[in-house]
Structures are given as C-alpha cells and as structure tokens.
XYZ file of C-alpha atoms in Angstrom:
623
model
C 0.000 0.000 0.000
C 1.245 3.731 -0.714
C 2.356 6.217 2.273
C -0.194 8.299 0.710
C -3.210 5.692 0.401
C -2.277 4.337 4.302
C -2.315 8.158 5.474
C -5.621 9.160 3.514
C -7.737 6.568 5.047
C -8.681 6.181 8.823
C -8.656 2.699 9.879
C -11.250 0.588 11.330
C -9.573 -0.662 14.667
C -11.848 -3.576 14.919
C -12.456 -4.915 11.566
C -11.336 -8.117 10.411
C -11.056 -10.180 7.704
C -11.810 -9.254 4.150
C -13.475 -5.883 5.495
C -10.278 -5.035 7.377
C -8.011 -6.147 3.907
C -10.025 -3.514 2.179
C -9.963 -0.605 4.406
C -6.418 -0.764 4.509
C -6.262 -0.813 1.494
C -7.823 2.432 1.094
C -11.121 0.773 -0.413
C -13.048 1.313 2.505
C -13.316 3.540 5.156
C -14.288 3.266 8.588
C -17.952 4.634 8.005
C -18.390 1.877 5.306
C -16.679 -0.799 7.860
C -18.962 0.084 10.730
C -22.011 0.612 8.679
C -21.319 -3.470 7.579
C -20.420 -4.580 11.020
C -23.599 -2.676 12.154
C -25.604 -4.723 9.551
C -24.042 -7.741 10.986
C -25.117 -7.434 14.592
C -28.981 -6.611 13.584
C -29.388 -9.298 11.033
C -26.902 -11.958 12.567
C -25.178 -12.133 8.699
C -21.134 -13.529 9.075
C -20.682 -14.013 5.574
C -17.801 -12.348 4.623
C -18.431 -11.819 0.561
C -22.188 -10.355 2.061
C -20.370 -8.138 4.192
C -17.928 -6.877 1.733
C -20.932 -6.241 -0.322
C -22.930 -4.364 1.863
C -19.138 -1.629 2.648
C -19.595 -1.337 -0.989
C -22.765 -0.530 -1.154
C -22.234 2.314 1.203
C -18.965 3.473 -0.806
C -20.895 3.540 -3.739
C -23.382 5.791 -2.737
C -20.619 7.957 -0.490
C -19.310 8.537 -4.408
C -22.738 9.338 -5.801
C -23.771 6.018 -7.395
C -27.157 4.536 -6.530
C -26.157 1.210 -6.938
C -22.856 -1.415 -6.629
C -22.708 -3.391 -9.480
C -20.707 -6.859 -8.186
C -19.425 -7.562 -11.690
C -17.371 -4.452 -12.076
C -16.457 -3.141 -8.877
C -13.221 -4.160 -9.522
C -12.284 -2.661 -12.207
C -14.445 0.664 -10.686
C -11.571 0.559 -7.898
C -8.697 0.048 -10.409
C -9.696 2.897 -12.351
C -9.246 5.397 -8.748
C -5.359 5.103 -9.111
C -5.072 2.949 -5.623
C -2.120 1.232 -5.100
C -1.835 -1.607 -2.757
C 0.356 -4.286 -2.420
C -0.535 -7.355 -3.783
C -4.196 -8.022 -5.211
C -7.128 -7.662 -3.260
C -9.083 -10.819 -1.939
C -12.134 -10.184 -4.319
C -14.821 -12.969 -4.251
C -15.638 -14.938 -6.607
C -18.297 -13.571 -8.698
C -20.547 -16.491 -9.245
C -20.263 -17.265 -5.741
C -20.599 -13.798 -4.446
C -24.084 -13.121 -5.821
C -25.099 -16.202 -4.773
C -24.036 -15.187 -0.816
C -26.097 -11.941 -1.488
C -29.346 -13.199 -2.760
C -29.433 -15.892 0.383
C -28.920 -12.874 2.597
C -31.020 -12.165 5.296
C -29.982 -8.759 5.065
C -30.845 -8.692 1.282
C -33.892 -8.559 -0.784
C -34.142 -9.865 -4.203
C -36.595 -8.396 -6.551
C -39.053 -5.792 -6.858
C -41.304 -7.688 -4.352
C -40.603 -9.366 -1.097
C -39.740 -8.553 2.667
C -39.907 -4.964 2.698
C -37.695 -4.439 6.029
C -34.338 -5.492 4.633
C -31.757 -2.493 4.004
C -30.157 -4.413 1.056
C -31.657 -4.654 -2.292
C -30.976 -7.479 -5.242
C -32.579 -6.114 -8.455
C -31.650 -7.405 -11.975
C -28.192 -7.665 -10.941
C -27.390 -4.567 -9.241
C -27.005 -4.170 -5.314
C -29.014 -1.040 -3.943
C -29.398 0.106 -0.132
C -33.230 -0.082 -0.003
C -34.228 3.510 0.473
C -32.343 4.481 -2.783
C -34.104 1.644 -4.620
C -37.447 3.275 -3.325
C -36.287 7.131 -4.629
C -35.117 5.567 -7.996
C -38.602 3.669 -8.205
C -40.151 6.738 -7.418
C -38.885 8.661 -10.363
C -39.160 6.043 -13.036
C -42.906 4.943 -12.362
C -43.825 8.554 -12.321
C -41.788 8.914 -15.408
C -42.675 5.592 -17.291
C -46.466 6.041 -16.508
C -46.451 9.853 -17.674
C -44.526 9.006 -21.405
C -47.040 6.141 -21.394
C -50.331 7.994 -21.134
C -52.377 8.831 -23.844
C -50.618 12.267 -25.185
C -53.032 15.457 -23.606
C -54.977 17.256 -26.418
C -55.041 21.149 -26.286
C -57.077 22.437 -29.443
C -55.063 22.425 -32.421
C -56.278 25.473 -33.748
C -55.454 27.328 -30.213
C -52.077 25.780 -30.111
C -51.222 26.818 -33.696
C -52.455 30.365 -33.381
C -49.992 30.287 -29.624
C -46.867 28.695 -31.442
C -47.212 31.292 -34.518
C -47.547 33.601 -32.157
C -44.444 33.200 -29.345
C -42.276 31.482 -31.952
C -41.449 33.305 -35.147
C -39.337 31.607 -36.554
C -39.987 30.988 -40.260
C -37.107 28.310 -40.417
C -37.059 24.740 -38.103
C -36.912 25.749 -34.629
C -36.387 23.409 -31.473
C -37.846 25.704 -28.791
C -40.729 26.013 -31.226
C -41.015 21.941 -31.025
C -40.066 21.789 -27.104
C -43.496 24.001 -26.199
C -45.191 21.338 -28.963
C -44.101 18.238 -26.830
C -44.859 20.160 -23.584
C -48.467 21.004 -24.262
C -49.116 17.556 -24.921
C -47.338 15.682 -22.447
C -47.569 15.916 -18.370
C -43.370 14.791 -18.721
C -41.106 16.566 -21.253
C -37.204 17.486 -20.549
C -35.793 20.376 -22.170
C -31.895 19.973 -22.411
C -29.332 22.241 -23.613
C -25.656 23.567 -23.135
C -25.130 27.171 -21.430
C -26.760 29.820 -23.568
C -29.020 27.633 -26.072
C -31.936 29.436 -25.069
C -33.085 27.409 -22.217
C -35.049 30.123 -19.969
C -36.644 31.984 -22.796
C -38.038 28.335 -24.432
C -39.146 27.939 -20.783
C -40.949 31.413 -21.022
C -42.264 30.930 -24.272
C -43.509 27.216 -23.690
C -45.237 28.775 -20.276
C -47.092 31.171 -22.010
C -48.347 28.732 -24.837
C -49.897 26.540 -22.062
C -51.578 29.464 -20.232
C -52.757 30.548 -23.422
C -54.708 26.881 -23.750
C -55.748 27.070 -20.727
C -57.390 30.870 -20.091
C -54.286 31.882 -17.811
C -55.810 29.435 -15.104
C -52.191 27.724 -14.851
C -50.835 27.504 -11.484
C -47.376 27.546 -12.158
C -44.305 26.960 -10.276
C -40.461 27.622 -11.079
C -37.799 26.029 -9.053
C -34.031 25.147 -9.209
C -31.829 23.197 -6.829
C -29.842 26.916 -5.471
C -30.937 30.093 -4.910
C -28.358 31.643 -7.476
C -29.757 29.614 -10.015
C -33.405 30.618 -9.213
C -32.475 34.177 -8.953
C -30.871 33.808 -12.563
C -34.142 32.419 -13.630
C -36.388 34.977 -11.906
C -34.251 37.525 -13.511
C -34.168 36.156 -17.274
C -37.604 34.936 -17.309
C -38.803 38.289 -15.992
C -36.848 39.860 -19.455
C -38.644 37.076 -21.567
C -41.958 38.515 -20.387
C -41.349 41.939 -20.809
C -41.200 41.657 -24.876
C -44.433 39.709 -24.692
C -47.658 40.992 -26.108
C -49.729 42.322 -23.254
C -52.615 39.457 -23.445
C -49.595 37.451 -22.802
C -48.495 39.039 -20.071
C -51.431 39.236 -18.294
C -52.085 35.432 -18.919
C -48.574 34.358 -17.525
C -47.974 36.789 -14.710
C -44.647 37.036 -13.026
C -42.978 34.133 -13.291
C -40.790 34.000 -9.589
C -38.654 30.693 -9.029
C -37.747 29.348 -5.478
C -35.614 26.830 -4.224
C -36.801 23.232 -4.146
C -35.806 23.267 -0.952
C -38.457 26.143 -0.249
C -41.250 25.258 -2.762
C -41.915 21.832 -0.843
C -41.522 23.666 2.388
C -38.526 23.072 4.603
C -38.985 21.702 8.356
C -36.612 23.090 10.796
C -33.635 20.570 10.942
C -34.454 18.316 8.003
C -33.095 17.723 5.167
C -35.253 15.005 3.243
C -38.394 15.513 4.751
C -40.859 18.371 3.711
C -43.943 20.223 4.587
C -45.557 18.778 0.859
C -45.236 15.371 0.366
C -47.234 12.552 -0.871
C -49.841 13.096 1.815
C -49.823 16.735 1.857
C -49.527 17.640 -2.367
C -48.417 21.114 -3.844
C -51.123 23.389 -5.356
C -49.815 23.641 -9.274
C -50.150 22.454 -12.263
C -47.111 23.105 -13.863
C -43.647 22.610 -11.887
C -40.385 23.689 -13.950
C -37.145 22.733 -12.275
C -34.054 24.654 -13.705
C -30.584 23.334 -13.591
C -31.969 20.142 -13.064
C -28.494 18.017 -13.537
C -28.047 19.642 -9.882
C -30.890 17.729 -7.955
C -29.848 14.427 -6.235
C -31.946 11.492 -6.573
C -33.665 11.484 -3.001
C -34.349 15.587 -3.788
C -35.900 14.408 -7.204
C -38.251 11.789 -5.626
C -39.070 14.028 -2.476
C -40.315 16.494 -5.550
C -42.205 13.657 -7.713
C -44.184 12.461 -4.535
C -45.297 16.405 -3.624
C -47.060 16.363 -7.474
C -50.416 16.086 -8.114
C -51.471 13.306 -10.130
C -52.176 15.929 -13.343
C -49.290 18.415 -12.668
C -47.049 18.743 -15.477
C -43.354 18.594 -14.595
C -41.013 19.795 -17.085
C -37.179 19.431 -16.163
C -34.642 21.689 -17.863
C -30.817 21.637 -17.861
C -27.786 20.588 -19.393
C -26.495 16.760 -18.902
C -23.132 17.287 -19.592
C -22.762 19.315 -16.616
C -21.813 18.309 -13.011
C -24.250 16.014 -10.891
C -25.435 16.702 -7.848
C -22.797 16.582 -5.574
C -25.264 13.811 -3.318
C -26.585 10.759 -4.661
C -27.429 10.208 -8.090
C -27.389 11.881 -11.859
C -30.968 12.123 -12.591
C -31.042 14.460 -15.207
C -28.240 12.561 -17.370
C -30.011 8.718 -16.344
C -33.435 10.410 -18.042
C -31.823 11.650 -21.107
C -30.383 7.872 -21.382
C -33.590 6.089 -20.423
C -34.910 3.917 -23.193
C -38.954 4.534 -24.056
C -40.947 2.113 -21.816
C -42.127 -0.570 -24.170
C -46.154 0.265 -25.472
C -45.576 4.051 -25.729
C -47.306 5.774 -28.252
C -45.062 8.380 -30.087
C -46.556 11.639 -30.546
C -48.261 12.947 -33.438
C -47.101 16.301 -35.261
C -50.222 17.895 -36.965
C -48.971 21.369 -38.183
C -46.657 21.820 -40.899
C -44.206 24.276 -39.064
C -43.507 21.967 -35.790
C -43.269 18.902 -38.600
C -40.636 21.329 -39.996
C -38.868 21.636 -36.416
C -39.198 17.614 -36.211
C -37.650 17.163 -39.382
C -34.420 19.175 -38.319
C -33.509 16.935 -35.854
C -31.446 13.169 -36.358
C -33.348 10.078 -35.666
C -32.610 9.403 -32.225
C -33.590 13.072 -31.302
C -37.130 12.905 -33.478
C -37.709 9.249 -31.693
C -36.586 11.009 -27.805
C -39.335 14.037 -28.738
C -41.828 11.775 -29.707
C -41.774 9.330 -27.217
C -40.157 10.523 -23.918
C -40.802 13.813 -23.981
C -37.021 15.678 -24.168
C -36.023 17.867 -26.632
C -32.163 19.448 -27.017
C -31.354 22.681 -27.984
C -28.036 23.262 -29.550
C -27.745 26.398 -30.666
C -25.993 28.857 -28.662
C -26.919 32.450 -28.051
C -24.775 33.188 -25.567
C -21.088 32.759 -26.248
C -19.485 31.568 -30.100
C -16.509 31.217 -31.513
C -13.536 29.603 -30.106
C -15.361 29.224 -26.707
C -18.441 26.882 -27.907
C -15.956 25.333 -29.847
C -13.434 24.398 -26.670
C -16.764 23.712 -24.833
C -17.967 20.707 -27.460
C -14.949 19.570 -28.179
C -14.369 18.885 -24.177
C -18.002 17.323 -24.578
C -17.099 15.038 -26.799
C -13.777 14.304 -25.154
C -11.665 15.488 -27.875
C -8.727 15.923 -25.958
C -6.132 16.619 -29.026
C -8.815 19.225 -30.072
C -8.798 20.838 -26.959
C -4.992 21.347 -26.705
C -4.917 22.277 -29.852
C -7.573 25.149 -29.468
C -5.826 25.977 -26.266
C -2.441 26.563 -27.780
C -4.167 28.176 -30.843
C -3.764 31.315 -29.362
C -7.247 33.166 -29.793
C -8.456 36.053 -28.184
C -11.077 34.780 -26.197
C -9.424 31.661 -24.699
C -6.080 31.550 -23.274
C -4.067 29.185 -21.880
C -1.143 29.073 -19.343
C 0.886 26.063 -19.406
C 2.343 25.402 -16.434
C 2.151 23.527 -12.904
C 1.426 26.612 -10.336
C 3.157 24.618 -7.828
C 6.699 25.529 -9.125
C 5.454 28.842 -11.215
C 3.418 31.341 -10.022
C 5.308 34.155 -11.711
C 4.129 33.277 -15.185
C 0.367 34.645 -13.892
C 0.580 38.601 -15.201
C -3.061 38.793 -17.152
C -4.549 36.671 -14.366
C -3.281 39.724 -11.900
C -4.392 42.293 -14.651
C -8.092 40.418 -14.416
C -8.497 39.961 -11.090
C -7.560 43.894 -10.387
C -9.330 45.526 -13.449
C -12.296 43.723 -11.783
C -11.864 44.222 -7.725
C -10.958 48.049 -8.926
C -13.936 48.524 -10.462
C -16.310 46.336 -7.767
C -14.144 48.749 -4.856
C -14.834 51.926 -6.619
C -18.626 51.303 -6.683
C -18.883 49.993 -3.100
C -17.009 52.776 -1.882
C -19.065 55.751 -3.512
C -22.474 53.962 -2.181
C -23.327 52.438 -5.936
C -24.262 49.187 -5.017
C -26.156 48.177 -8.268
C -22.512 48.786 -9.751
C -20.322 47.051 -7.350
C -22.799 43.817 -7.716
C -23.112 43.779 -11.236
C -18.821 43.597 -10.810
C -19.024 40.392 -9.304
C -19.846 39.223 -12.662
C -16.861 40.728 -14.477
C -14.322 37.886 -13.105
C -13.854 35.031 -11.185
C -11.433 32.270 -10.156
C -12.740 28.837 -10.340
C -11.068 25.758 -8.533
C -11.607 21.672 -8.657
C -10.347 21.513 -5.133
C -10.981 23.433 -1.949
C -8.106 23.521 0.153
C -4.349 23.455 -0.961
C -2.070 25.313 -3.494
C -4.319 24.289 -6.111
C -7.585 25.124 -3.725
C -10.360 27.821 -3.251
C -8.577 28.963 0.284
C -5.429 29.932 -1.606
C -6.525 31.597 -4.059
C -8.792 33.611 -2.433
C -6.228 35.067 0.021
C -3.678 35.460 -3.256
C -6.528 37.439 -4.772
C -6.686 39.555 -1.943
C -2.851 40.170 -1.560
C -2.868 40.865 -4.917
C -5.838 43.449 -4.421
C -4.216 44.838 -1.154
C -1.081 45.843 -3.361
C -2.898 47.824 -6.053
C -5.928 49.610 -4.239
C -4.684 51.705 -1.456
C -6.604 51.197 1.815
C -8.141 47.817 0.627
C -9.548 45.833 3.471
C -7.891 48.050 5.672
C -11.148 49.402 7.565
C -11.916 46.024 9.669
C -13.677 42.785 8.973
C -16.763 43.954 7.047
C -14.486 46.089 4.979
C -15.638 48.286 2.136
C -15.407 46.141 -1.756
C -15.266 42.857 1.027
C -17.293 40.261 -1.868
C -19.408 37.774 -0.306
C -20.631 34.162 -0.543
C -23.630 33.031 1.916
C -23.191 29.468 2.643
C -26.067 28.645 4.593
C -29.795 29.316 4.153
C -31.270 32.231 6.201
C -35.377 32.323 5.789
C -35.756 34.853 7.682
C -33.473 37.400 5.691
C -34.820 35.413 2.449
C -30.796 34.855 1.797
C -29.838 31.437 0.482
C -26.813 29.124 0.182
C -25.034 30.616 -2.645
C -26.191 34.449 -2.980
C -23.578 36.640 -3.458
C -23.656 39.959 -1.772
C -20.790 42.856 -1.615
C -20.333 45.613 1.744
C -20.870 48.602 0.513
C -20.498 51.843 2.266
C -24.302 54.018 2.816
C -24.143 56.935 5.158
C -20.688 55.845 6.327
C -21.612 52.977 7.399
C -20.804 49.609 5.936
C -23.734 47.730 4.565
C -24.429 44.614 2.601
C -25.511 44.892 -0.385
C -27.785 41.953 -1.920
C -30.134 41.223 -4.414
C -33.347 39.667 -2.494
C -36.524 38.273 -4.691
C -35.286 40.626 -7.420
C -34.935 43.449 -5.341
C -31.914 45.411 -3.892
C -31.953 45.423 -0.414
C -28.772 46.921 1.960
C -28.620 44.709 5.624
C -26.574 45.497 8.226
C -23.464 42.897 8.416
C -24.683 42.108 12.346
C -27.443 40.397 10.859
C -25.796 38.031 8.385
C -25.336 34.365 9.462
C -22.785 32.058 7.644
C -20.923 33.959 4.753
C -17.027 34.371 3.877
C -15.017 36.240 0.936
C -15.532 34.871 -2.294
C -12.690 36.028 -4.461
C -12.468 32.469 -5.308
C -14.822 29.648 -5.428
C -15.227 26.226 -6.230
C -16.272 24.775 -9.802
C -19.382 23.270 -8.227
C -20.143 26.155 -6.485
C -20.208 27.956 -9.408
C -23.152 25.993 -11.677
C -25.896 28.317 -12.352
C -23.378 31.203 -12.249
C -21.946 33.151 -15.473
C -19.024 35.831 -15.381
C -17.765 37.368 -18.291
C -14.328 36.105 -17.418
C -12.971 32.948 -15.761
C -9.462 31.775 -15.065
C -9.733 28.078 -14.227
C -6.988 26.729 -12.014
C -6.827 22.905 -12.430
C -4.553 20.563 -9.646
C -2.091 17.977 -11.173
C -3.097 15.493 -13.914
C -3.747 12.814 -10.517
C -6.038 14.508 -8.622
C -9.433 12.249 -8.572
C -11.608 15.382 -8.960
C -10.571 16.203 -12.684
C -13.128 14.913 -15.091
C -14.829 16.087 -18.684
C -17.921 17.200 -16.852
C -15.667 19.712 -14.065
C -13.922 20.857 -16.959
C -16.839 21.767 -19.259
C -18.809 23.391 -16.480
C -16.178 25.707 -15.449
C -15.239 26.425 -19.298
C -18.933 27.007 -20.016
C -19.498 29.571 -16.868
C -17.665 32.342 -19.035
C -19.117 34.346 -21.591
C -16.156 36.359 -23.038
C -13.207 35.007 -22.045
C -11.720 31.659 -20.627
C -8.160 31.439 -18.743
C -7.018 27.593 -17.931
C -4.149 27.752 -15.494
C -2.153 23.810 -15.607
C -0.637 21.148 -17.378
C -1.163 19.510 -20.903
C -1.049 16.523 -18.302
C -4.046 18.057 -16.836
C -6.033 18.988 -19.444
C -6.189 15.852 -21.150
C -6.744 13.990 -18.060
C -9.470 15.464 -17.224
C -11.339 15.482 -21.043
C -10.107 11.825 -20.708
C -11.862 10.688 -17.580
C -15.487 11.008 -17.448
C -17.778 10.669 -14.205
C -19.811 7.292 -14.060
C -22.080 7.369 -11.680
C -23.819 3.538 -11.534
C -27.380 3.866 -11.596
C -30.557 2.012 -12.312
C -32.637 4.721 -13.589
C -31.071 4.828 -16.843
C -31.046 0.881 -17.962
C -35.055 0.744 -18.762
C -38.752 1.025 -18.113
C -39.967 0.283 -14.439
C -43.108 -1.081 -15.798
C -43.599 -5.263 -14.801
C-alpha cells in the first residue's frame, strides 16, 4: 500500500477479515466498515463476501452512485489510481451473488420482505431507500410518457406557437413548447446559452394561453443563485411579450426546491408537501436540473399532483449533484418504456422543427418527452468550440484550441506549484475587476459594485491546498491589497469585502449561494444583496454564515456566469478532474476563458469522465 493511500484513510480498529483487507487498502473507510459490522449485529449475517458487499454498497453511494454493481467493482476501484500491495481478496463472482441473494440482510426483486436495508434487483445491489427514490422517479416517469398524449385544441395551439415562436425556419424551442403542451413529462436539455429560460418562457405562455391563464405555475431550481438567474431572465422574456400574454402568464418568480416543498426546521429530506400533503400547481419547472440528487428528485415527484405537469430543464453534460445520483443525465439515457405511443405532429411548421432533428432526437421528442437545444446564443466562436470539443472528449482538439492562441481563450501552461510568476493577465483580471467592484462599493453604488461580481472570477476543482479555493482567495486579496490603497484596511466587514452566503437564512430570504458585496451608505458599511429581485442593503450584524468569495469552487459555481474565468486545475492525478468539471467551469464564461495547468491536466481530465452507476437509466420500471 502507498504512504499516501495508508495516510488518507482512517482505519477501522476492529475490523477483520476481508473488510479489514479492504480498508487498509484504502477501499473502505471506517464509516463503510462500521455501517457493515452494524448490519451484521442486527441481522446476525457472518458471511464475509455479504459483508464486503454491503461496505460497498455504502462506498458507492458515499461517491454518488445509486447502486454497486458486483461484476465491475473491480475494475471501478482500479480505475481510482489505488495502489496496494498485492491483489485484493475479491470474491468470486458467481459465488458472491449467490451469498447476497441468500442474505437475510438482502432482498431480491421488486417484491418481497420490505424491512431489509439491502436490495438485489436485476443484478445490481441497492441500499433499499435508494431503490425506493429511484422507483419513485421512473414509475412517475414511465407512466407519464405512457399515457395517452393530452390534447389542447389544435387550432389554439397553432395560433400560440405562430404567435411566441417566429421563426420561419425549423426551430427546437418552437417543437419543445409542442411536446410540452401535450405531455404531463417533457425534458428540455441544452448547453449554457441555447436558449433554455426563454423556451421555458415561451412554452409557459403557450400553455396558459390553452388554458385561459388558469395555470398555477411553479419555477424552481436546486440553489438560490440559479433561481435568482431564472427569476431575472424569465422576468426579461416577459417583458417583450404581447400584453394578453403578459397578463395570462404573470410574473414568473422561481424558489428553491428546498423552499417550494416547504422546509422543516432541521431536516433535510423531509418536507412540509409530500405525498400526503400535495403542492397546489399544475405546472412545476425545475431549472438546472443536472443539480438535484436522486432522493431531492423523488421528495419532488411524490409532492405532485397526479395531473401536474413537470417539465425538467438543464444541461447533462454538466456536473451532478454533488449527493446521490445523476438524474437528469439517467433520463436523457432512459430507453422509451415498451407500449408508448409516439406523438403525433399535426402542423406543418412543428413537422418542420421535427424534421431538423437526427433520428434518435425525433424518436426522444416523440416518445419521452425531451427535446435538445443546440444552438448557442450566448457565447461563439472559439469558446463553444473548446466547450464541445471537451463534450465530446476530444482531448487533441482541446490542446490544440488551447495553444491556438485566440483572443477569447487563453491558456497558461504550467504547474502553479513551481510557477506562479508566469500569472501577469490573471493579476491584470483579477484587479481591473476588484478596482472597479471597490470603486462602486465605496461611492455607495451598489447596483454597480454587484453587477462587478460578474466581471471575473477564479474557479477551482479543489478546496483547500495550493491548487484550492482557500489559496486563491487570500492570493486574490494580496494581490488586491497591493494595487488599491486602503483595501480591506477598515476592519472585517471592509468596504469592496465580496461575499458568498453558505447557509440558508429564511428569515433574511438569503440562500446558500447568494452573493452579496459591503458597501459603504451613510458611512456605514452595509451589505448589499439582491433579495426576490430586489436590492436590499442589511446590516453585516445580521448576516449568518458567509465568507469572501474572491475564489470559489467549480461546483459552487453551476448556475453562475461571469464574463471572465481563469480556471486553475490541480495535477493530472487529482481524482476530482473529469470532462464534466472541466466543461462546467469552461462554459461559466461568456467572453473570455483562462485555464491555469498542465497539458497533463487537461487531457486527463477530457479523458476521464464521471460514471455514476445507476438504475434509472437501464429501462422502463413497468412489470
């Protein structure tokens, strides 16, 4: 075993056997030990192999799988760079499923004892309450695609879709609001900038048109920076509506999840709406959806009434949640349950928009409801380029765009660790930007010095270390502290002093990820934040958790877009570089993109992708 695998891992002082091999190994840890040793004192199980199985189980899930699949765990472990002496005692796999399905601790199937905190289903090893979210999500899924589609008046429809979508050539936002208004499931997917929030719009104001502006409608996204963004956007969507259609639709305000099914005081999981207690909508839009976890997702389906629409909108090829499960990415893969019914196009221009797309994309809007949108409005050129070609993990492409030498990408080759000099337009960036965010927070403008939070930002993979979130911010600040005279100077809650909330406050209405800046009013220092779309100034004595964000994390930053980025990546070995970090941090800038490493690093990361085991994406959930 490694000095740096022995150090990494605490040890399990009284674990034995192949559980004890294992966690020193740096397999296992202690939590996954004692959770197995647990199992074996309540369900009197000695078998080793079931054991083993059941540590897995709980690894599994600790990396945000839903399931252990037996047959490649293995090879799973072998890809994570551990080193240990000698091979690991892995059981035979014949012999090892057979221990688990003659488990007391296990259940096998769909059916039987319901009490068991194992799981056995078509070859893949759940913890039971994971099985039951995953269920959750594909039977409401499966039995929504299946239904007969809904049927709004045709003529109604047409006259909406002419109306909200102009577009005399194919258009897939056109064909999204199509699929929407006849299905109670549909997925809207899309990189950053394809247009995402104003098809959202658009397809809202088509069904409120069908139904007299008697929608209730909901909009929700897994942070609060993400639902602010969607407030915001959708709010400028509206506004170049025609005035019946405004008055239909409303103000379209998103929330939290978290807050739309009602948050009890010290839970996480469980909710004021559930499937006892159902929200009041018809129509629930989740934004950013590859953000919510699988038990988040279920908690969700549960709260819906049996006729509410959900529509789920986001981009696949970004992050996961960081908690249990992909959900957005398993629905985009999840074959048509067997007996659906694909729709029908009746007007020429939406047959138009059908016609644009490949095969597989036609078949996925007919039958399951999703429709992609690829083209981008936000960003172009050599950006959306360096953006699908890490998508695609193109890895030769992306060096070679990186060394290209365009203006709005650049790249600095080097390992920070033994080079920090080379950094002079990361310096010129990060001051242009805190001089103009100081300047407004110190002559009272604090419209100005928020709006500057958005001109740059330093994203990290990890959080602590050279390489980390910590370091960086405090070499932002040095850096700052050297070329603004007086700079953080006047005490803790210092004038141009950025800020991240990391906790949720309800009673301020502030939420884990707003960003705020202390600004000075009257003399005094004050907070500035944006609150329900509205500026508000709070007194720094009444803010809870928050710290200085001149730096922040890459999954931090989803939902988030800055004009400029300058992406610092850690050494080619560090576990937390894969395709998806990479493209989400490329894909939060809209002008310009820095990337601070190593060739090394670069292609390791376009090189490794996520996988996430999972059930929801392997089939239909119907018998």
């Amino acid at each position: 075993m490694t000095a740096v695998a022995a150090e990494s891992v605490e040890l399990a002082l009284r674990a034995e056997g192949q559980l004890a091999q294992f966690n020193r190994a740096g397999v296992l840890t202690s939590a996954d030990v004692h959770v197995a040793r647990r199992l074996q004192r309540l369900c009197a199980e000695n078998d080793e192999r079931v054991l083993l199985a059941a540590a897995l189980a709980v690894r599994a899930v600790r990396h945000g799988s839903v399931v252990l699949e037996l047959g490649d765990v293995a090879q799973r472990v072998a890809t994570e760079g551990l080193t240990v002496d000698g091979a690991l005692p892995w059981p035979d796999a014949d012999d090892w499923v057979a221990a688990v399905e003659h488990s007391p601790l296990v259940t096998v199937g769909t059916n039987g004892p319901p009490d068991r905190p194992l799981r056995w289903v078509d070859g893949l090893l759940y913890l039971d309450r994971y099985w039951r979210q995953e269920r959750v999500v594909a039977a409401h899924v499966d039995a929504a695609v299946l239904a007969q589609p809904l049927t709004p008046d045709p003529e109604r429809l047409d006259a909406a879709l002419r109306r909200l979508f102009r577009s005399e050539q194919a258009d897939r936002q056109r064909l999204a609001a199509y699929v929407a208004a006849h299905r109670r499931f549909s997925i809207v997917a899309g990189g950053p900038g394809t247009g995402k929030t104003t098809t959202v719009a658009r397809l809202l104001a088509v069904l409120q048109d069908l139904a007299d502006g008697a929608l209730r409608i909901a909009l929700a996204a897994r942070t609060a920076v993400a639902a602010a963004r969607m407030t915001t956007a959708a709010a400028s969507e509206v506004a170049d509506f025609a005035l019946p259609d405004q008055e239909r639709i409303g103000r379209l305000s998103a929330s939290t999840l978290h807050r739309l099914l009602g948050n009890r005081h010290g839970e996480r999981t469980r909710f004021w709406y559930n499937r006892d207690n159902r929200l009041p909508y018809d129509v629930v839009v989740v934004d950013e959806a590859s953000m919510v976890s699988l038990t988040l997702m279920s908690r969700l389906i549960e709260a819906l009434r049996p006729t509410c629409r959900l529509i789920l909108v986001g981009d696949p090829n970004q992050l996961s949640s960081i908690e249990v499960g992909a959900v957005l990415g398993d629905l985009v893969q999840r074959a048509a349950p067997p007996g659906v019914v694909p729709l029908a196009v009746d007007t020429a221009h939406v047959g138009r928009d059908l016609e644009d797309l490949s095969v597989d994309e036609q078949h996925a809007a007919r039958t399951v409801g999703m429709v992609s949108l690829t083209k981008v409005h936000r960003f172009g050129g050599q950006i959306q380029q360096l953006a699908e070609a890490i998508r695609h993990g193109h890895s030769d492409e992306v060096l070679g765009l990186l060394a290209g030498g365009h203006g709005d990408i650049e790249y600095i080759d080097l390992d920070i660790a033994s080079a920090e000099s080379d950094l002079a337009t990361l310096r010129v960036d990060v001051r242009q930007a805190g001089r103009t965010l100081i300047a407004a927070a110190r002559d009272g403008h604090a419209e100005d010095a928020l709006a500057a939070l958005g001109k740059h930002r330093v994203l990290c993979a990890h959080r602590e270390g050279l390489y980390g979130v910590t370091h960086w911010s405090k070499q932002v600040q040095d850096w700052l502290s050297d070329a603004v005279d007086g700079y953080a100077s006047d005490g803790f809650w210092y004038v141009g002093r950025p800020l991240l909330v990391t906790s949720n406050d309800y009673q301020l209405r502030l939420f884990n990820g707003d960003t705020g800046v202390i600004v000075s009013s009257d003399g005094q220092p004050r907070a500035a934040f944006w609150r329900d779309g509205v500026l508000d100034l709070l007194a720094p004595s009444r803010l809870g958790d928050v710290q200085t964000v001149h730096a922040m994390s890459i999954h931090r930053s989803q939902g988030s877009q800055f004009d400029r980025v300058s992406i610092v990546l850690p050494p080619a070995g560090s576990p937390l570089l894969t395709r998806e970090l990479l493209y989400t941090a490329v894909t939060r800038a809209k002008e310009h993109v820095r990337i601070i490493g190593t060739d090394a690093a670069v292609r390791a990361a376009v090189d490794r992708r996520i996988n996430r085991a999972s059930g929801l994406n392997r089939g239909s959930s119907q018998p």
